[in-house]
Short mmCIF file of C-alpha atoms in Angstrom, two decimals:
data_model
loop_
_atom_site.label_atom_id
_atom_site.label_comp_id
_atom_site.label_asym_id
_atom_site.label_seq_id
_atom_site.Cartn_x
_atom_site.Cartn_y
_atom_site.Cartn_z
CA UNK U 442 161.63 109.93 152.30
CA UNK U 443 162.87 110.68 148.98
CA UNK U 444 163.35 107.14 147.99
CA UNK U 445 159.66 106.76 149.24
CA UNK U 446 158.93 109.29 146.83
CA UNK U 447 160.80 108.09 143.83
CA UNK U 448 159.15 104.49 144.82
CA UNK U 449 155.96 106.22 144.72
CA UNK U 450 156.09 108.09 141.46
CA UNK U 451 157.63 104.23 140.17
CA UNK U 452 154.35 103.01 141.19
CA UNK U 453 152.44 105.53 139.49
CA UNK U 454 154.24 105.86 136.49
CA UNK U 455 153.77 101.91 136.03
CA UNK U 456 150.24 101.98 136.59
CA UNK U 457 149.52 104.72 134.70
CA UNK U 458 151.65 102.69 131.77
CA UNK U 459 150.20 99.26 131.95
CA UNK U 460 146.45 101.32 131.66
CA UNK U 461 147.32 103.06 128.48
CA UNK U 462 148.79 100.25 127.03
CA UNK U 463 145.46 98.11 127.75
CA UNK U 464 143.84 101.44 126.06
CA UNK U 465 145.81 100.59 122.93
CA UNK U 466 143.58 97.15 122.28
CA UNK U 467 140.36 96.18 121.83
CA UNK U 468 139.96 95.62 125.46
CA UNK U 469 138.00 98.71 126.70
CA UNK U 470 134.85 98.36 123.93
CA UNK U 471 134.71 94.67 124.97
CA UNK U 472 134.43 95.33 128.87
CA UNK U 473 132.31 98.28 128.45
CA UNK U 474 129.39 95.60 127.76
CA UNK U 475 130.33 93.46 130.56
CA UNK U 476 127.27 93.97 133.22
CA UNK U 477 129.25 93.34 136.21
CA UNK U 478 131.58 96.29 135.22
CA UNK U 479 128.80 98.89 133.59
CA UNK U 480 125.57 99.95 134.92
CA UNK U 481 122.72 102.12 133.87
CA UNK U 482 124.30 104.76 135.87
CA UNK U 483 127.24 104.63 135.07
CA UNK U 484 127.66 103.15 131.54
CA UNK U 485 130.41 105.13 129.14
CA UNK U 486 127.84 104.29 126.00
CA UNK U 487 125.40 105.81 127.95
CA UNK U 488 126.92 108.90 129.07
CA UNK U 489 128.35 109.56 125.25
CA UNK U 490 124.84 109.18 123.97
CA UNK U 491 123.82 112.24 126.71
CA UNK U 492 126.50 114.34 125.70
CA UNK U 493 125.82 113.72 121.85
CA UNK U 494 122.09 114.45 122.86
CA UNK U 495 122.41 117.58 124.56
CA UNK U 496 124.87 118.94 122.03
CA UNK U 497 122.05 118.99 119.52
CA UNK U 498 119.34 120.59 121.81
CA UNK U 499 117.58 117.19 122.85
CA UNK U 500 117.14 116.58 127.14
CA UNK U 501 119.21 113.55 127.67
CA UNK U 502 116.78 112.37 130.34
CA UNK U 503 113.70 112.30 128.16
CA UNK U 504 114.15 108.96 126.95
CA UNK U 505 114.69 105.83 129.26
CA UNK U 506 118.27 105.27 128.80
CA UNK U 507 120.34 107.90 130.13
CA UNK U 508 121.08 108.34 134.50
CA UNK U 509 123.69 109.51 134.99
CA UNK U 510 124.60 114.05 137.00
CA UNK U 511 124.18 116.99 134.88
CA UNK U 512 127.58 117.65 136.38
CA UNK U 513 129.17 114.73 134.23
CA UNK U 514 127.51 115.93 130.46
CA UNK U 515 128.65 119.42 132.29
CA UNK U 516 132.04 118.00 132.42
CA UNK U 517 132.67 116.36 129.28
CA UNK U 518 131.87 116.98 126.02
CA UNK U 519 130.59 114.86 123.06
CA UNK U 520 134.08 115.41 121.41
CA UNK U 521 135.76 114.82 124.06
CA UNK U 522 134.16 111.32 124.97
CA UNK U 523 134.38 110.57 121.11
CA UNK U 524 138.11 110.68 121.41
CA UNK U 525 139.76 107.38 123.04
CA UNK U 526 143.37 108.82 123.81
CA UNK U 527 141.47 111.46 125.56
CA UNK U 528 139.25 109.49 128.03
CA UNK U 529 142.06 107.32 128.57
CA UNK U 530 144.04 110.20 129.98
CA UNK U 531 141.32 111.21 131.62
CA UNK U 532 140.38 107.33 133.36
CA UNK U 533 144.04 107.19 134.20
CA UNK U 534 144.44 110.40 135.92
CA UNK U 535 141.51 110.03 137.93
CA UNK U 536 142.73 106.37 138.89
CA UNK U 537 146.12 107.36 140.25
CA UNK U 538 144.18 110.45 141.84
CA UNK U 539 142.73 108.19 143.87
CA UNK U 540 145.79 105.55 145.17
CA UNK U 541 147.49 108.97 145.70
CA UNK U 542 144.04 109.67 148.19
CA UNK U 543 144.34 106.52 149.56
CA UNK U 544 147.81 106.83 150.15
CA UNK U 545 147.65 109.82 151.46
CA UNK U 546 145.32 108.44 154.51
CA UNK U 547 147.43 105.94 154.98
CA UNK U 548 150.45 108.40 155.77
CA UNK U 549 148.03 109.16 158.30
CA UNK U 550 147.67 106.49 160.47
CA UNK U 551 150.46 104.90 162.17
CA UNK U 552 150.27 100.82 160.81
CA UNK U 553 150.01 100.93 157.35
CA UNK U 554 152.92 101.14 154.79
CA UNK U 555 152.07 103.97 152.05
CA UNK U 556 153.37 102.31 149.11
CA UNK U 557 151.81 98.89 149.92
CA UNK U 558 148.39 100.72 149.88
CA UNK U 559 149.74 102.65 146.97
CA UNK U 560 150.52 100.00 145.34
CA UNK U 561 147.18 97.79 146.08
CA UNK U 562 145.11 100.87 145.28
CA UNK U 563 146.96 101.19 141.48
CA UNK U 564 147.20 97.80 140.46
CA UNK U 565 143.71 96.32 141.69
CA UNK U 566 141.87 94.13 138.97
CA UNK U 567 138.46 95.53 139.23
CA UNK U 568 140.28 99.08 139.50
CA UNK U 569 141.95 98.67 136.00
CA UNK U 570 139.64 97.01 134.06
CA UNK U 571 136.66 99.65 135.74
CA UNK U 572 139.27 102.18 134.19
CA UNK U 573 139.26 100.74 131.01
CA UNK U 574 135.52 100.36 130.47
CA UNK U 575 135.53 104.41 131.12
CA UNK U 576 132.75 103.94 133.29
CA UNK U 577 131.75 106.99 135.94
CA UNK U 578 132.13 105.19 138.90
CA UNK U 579 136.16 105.63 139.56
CA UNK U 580 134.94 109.23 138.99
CA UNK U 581 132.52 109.20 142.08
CA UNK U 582 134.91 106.99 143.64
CA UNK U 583 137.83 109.43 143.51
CA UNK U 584 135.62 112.42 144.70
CA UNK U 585 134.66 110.39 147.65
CA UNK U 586 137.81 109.78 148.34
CA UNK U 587 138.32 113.25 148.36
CA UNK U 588 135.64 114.16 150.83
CA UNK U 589 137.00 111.27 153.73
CA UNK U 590 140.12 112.59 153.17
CA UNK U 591 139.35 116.16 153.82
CA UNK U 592 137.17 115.24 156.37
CA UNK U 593 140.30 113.43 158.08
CA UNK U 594 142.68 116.55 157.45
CA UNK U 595 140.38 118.86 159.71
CA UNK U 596 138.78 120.34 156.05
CA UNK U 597 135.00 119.89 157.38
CA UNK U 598 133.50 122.43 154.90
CA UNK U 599 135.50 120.69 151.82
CA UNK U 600 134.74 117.58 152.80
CA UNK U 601 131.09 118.15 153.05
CA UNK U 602 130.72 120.12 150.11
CA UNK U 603 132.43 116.93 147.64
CA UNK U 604 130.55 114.73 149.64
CA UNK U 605 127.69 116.44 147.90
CA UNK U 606 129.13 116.45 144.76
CA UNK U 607 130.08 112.81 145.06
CA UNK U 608 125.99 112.42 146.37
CA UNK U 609 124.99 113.92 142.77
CA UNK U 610 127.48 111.88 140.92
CA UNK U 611 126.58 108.42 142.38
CA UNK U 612 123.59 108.75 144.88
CA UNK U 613 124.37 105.57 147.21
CA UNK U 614 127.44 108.04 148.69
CA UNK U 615 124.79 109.49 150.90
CA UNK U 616 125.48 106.81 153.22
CA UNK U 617 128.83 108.28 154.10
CA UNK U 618 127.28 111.80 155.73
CA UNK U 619 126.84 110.12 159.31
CA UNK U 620 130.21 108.74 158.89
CA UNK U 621 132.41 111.51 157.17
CA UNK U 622 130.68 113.91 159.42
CA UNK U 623 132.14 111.91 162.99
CA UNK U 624 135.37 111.65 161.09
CA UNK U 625 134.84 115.74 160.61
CA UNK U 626 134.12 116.23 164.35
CA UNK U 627 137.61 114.30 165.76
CA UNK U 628 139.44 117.37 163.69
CA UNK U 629 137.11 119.96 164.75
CA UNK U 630 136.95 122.30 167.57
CA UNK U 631 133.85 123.33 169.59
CA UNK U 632 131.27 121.45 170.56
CA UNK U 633 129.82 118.51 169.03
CA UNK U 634 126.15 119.74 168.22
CA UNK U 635 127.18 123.02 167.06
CA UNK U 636 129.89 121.47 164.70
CA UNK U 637 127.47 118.59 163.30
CA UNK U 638 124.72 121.44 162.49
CA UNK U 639 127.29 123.47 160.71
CA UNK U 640 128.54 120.57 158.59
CA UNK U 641 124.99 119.45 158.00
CA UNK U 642 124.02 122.99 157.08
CA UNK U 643 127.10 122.97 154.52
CA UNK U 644 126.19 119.58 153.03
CA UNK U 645 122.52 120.19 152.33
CA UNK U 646 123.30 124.06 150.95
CA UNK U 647 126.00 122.54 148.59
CA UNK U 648 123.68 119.81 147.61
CA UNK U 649 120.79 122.52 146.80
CA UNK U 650 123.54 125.01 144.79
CA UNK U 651 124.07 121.90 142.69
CA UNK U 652 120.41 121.02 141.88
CA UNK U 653 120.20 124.23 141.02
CA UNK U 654 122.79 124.69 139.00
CA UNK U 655 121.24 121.49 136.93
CA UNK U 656 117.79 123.41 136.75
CA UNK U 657 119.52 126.58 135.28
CA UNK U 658 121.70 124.44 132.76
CA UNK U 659 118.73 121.58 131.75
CA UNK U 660 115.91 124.16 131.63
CA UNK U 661 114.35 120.91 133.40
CA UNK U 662 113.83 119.18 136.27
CA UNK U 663 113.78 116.31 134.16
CA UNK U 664 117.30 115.37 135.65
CA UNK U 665 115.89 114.28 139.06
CA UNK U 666 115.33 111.11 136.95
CA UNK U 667 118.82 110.14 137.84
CA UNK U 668 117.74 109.51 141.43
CA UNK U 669 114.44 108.24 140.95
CA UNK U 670 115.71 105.61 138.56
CA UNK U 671 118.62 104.99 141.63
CA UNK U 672 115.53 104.34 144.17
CA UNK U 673 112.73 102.67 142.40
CA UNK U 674 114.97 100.35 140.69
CA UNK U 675 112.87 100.94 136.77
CA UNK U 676 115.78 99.67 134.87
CA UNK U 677 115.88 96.14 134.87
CA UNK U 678 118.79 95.95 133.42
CA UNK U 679 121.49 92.87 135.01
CA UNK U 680 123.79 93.88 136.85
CA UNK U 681 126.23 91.50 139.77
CA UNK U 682 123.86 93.22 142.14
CA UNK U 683 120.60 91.39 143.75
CA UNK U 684 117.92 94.14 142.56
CA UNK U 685 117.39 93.40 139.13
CA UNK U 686 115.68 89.59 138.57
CA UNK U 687 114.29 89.95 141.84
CA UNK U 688 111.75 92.83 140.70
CA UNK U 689 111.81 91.17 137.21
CA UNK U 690 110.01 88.11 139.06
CA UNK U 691 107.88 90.33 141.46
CA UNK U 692 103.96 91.51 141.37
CA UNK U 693 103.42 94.93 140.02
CA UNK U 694 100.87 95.18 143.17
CA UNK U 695 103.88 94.08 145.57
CA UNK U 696 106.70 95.96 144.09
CA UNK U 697 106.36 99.39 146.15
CA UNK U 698 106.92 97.92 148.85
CA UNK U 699 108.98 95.63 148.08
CA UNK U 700 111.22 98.64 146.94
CA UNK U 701 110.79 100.27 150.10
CA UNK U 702 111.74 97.30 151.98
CA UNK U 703 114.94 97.02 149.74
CA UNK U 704 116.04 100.34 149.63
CA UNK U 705 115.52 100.68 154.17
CA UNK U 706 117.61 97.56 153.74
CA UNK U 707 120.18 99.70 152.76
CA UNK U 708 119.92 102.74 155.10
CA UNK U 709 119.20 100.17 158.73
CA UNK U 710 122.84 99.71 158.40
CA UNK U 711 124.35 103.12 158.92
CA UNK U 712 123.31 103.88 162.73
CA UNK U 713 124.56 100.61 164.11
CA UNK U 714 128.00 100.77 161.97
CA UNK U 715 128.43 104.27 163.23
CA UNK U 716 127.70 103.68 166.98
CA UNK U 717 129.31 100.51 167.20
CA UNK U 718 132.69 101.72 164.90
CA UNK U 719 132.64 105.11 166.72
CA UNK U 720 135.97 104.91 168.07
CA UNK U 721 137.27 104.44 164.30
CA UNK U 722 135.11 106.92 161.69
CA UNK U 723 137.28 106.25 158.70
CA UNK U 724 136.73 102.09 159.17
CA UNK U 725 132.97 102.65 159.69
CA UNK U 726 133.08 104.53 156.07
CA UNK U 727 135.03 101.86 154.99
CA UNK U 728 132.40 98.90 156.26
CA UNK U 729 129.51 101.43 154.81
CA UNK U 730 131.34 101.47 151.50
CA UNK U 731 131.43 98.02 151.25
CA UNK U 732 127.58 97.58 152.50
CA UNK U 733 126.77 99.81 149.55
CA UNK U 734 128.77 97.82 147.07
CA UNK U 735 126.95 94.48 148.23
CA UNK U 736 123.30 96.07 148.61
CA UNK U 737 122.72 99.24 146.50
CA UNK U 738 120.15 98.85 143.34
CA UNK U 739 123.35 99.40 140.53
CA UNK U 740 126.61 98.00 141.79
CA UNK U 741 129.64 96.81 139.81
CA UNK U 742 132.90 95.76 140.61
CA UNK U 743 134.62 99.35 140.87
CA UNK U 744 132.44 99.71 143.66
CA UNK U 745 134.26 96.64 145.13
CA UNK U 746 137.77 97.54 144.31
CA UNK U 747 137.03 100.79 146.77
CA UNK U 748 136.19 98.82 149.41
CA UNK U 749 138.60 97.13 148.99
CA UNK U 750 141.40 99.73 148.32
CA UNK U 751 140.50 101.24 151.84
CA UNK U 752 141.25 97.65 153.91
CA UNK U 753 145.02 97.66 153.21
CA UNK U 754 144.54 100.91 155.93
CA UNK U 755 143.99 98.60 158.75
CA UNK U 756 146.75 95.51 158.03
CA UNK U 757 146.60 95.33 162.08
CA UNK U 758 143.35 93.45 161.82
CA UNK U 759 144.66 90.59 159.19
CA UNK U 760 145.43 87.97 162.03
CA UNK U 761 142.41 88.10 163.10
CA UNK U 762 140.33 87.10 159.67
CA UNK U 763 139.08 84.01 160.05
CA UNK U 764 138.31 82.65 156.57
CA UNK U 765 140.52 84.76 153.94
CA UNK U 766 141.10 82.09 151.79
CA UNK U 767 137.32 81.18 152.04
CA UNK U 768 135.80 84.70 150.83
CA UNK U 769 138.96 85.06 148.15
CA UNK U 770 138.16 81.79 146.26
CA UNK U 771 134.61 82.63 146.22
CA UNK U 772 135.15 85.97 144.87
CA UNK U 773 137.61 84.52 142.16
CA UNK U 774 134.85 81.81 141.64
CA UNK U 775 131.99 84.10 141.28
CA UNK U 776 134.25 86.31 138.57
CA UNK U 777 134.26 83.44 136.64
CA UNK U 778 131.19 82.04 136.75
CA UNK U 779 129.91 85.88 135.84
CA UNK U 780 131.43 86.07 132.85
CA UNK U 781 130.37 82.34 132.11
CA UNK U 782 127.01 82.33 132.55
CA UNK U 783 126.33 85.92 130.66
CA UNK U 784 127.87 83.95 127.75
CA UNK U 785 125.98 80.68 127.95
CA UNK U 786 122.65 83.28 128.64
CA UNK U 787 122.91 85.60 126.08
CA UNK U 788 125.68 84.48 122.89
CA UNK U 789 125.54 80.81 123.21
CA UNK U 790 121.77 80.03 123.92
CA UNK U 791 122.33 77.31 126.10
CA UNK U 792 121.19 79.03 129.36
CA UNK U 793 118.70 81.84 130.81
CA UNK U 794 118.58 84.38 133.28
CA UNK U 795 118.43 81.73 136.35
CA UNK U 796 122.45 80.83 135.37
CA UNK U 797 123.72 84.21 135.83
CA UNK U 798 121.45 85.57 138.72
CA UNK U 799 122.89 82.17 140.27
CA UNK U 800 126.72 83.51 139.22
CA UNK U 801 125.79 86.87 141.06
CA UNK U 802 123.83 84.98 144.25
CA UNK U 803 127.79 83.40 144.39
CA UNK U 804 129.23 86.48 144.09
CA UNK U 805 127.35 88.54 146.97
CA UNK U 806 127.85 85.49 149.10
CA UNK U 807 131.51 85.63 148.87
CA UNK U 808 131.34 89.57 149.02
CA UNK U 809 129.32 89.37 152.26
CA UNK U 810 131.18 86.71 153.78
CA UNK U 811 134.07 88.72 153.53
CA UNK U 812 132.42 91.90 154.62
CA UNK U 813 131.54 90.45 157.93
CA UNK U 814 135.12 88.62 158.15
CA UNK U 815 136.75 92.38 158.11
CA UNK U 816 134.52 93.73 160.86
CA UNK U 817 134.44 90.76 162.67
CA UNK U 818 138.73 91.14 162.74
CA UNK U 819 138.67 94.46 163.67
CA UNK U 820 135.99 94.65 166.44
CA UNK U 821 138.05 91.61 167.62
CA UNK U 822 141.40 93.93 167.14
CA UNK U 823 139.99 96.43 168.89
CA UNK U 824 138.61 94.64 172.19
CA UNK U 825 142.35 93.11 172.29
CA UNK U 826 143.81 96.37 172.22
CA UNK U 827 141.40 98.02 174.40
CA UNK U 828 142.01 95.25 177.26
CA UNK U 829 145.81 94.49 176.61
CA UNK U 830 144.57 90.91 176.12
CA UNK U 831 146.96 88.18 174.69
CA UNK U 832 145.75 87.61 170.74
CA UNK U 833 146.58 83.26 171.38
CA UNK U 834 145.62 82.76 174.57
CA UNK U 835 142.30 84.67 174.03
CA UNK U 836 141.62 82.77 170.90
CA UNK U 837 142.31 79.04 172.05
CA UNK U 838 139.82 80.06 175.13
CA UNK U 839 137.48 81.18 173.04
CA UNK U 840 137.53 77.56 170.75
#
């Protein structure tokens, strides 16, 4: 254990090194304008212009640029974001905050090694350069990190009240309550209907203290444009996700329900993940995690890297992926091709808006394809397990 622990803090201590060194170049301002990495809602020029904003009297949210909780301009301050040495801090706290989460669950389950996940967690691509671009997504990532793992500690109450937090921060994290709240009710005594309502009751009371807190502290309601921007999809702004050029091509007489369609899309998946990965709550918030970061309206790649940070939990499942090599060139294809076709789009003139919607078609293909590769190995894990079936022999029958 205590060379764990030194291994551990080694881990940390490099991580947390290697980001403040990239925080010494020019590095950050150049991926903070790098679409597949900042959103709308999340975008650090964004949130600095809100802060600045509300420092000298003027509602953020009456313009058409700023999205983002009342919690973060609540949070930080225009001096503070103005300083680089402190948002770096700040970035790299949070980021180790959450491989220290992630680590954390995997201490509790019996496959996984800690500092592997640790490790994975610390040092993933989209993790670090998400970091360094300052945007608020590692922010909502960490507190939803937070809420699972409370939620898988026995801490129903905590975990439902930083789910809500997490649900102002980044709205798509109201997928997780069906999820969060099963994982709740294996740690909970009593009975399952009385339990759920309690948690529920919890979630939605939280949720309403913070809305209400942003009504006392705006003088407005005009923050509620955070979530309306999240759910009619307004800003057109690219992103890696599949939202923006298809409403930028669609009838205005269409687009309602177009949006509706688009945003159910998102929501059909929830009941059959939960009832079919019932036996294993924290993988069905894992799959819903990565559902969000392939179909919500504003995804970027730190949205990825915590689906992806929460896989190394089930290593038990990695003989059973059928195409890893598949889904990992695509992915590494599709970063490529991202970054390529922005260029030849927008700086060299030798492209349009068809090249990099075709980058990000490439990337959600490779995203999804992997998606369903992880479920696929674990339902297949799991009916192995259940039936004390042979892995070979029940994989040459089935071919």
């Amino acid at each position: 254990m205590p060379d764990d622990s030194l291994q551990a803090a080694g881990i940390l201590l490099a991580s947390a090194a290697l980001r403040l060194s990239l925080f010494a170049t020019s590095l950050p301002e150049k991926l903070a304008l790098w679409p597949e990495i900042s959103t709308p809602l999340t975008s650090f020029r964004h949130l600095r212009e809100g802060a600045h904003l509300r420092q000298l009297g003027i509602d953020p949210y009456g313009g058409s640029s700023f999205h983002q909780a009342p919690a973060l301009l609540a949070l930080f301050s225009s001096e503070f974001l103005a300083s680089r040495w402190s948002t770096a801090m700040a970035w790299t706290v949070v980021d180790l905050l959450s491989a220290l989460i992630v680590c954390r669950l995997a201490q509790q389950r019996p496959t996984p090694t800690p500092l592997r996940v640790l490790a994975i967690a610390s040092f993933h691509p989209f993790t670090i350069v998400s970091c360094l671009a300052r945007t608020t997504a590692p922010l909502a990532h960490a507190i939803t990190l937070a809420s699972i793992l409370a939620s898988s500690s026995g801490h129903g109450y905590a975990s439902m009240m930083l789910l809500a937090l997490a649900c102002h921060v980044s709205p798509v994290a109201i997928l997780l309550l069906a999820p969060v709240s099963m994982l709740s009710l294996r740690q909970s005594p009593g009975s399952v209907r009385g339990v759920s309502l309690i948690h529920l009751s919890m979630f939605f009371v939280s949720t309403a203290a913070l809305l209400a807190f942003s009504r006392l502290w705006l003088g407005s309601w005009s923050f509620m444009d955070s979530y309306i921007v999240f759910l009619t999809v307004s800003d057109l702004t690219p992103t890696i996700g599949l939202s923006w050029y298809f409403f930028i091509e669609m009838f205005d007489h269409f687009r309602s329900f177009f949006v509706a369609t688009f945003q159910l899309h998102l929501l059909i998946y929830v009941a059959p993940v939960c009832i079919k990965l019932r036996r294993d709550p924290l993988y069905a918030c894992a799959t819903i995690i990565g559902i969000g970061s392939l179909f919500q309206s504003y995804p970027s790649v730190s949205d990825v890297a915590l689906y992806h940070s929460l896989l190394p939990l089930y290593p038990e499942i990695m003989p059973h992926l059928r195409h890893p090599m598949l889904t990992a060139c695509l992915l590494l294809y599709a970063t490529a091709l991202l970054k390529s076709f922005h260029h030849l789009w927008l700086y060299a003139g030798s492209g349009n808006a068809n090249f990099y919607y075709a980058s990000t078609l490439v990337w959600n293909l490779g995203l999804g394809l992997g998606l369903i590769d992880n479920v696929w190995a674990f339902l297949t894990h799991d009916f192995l397990t259940r039936h004390k079936l042979d892995k070979d022999t029940t994989v040459v029958s089935q071919r």
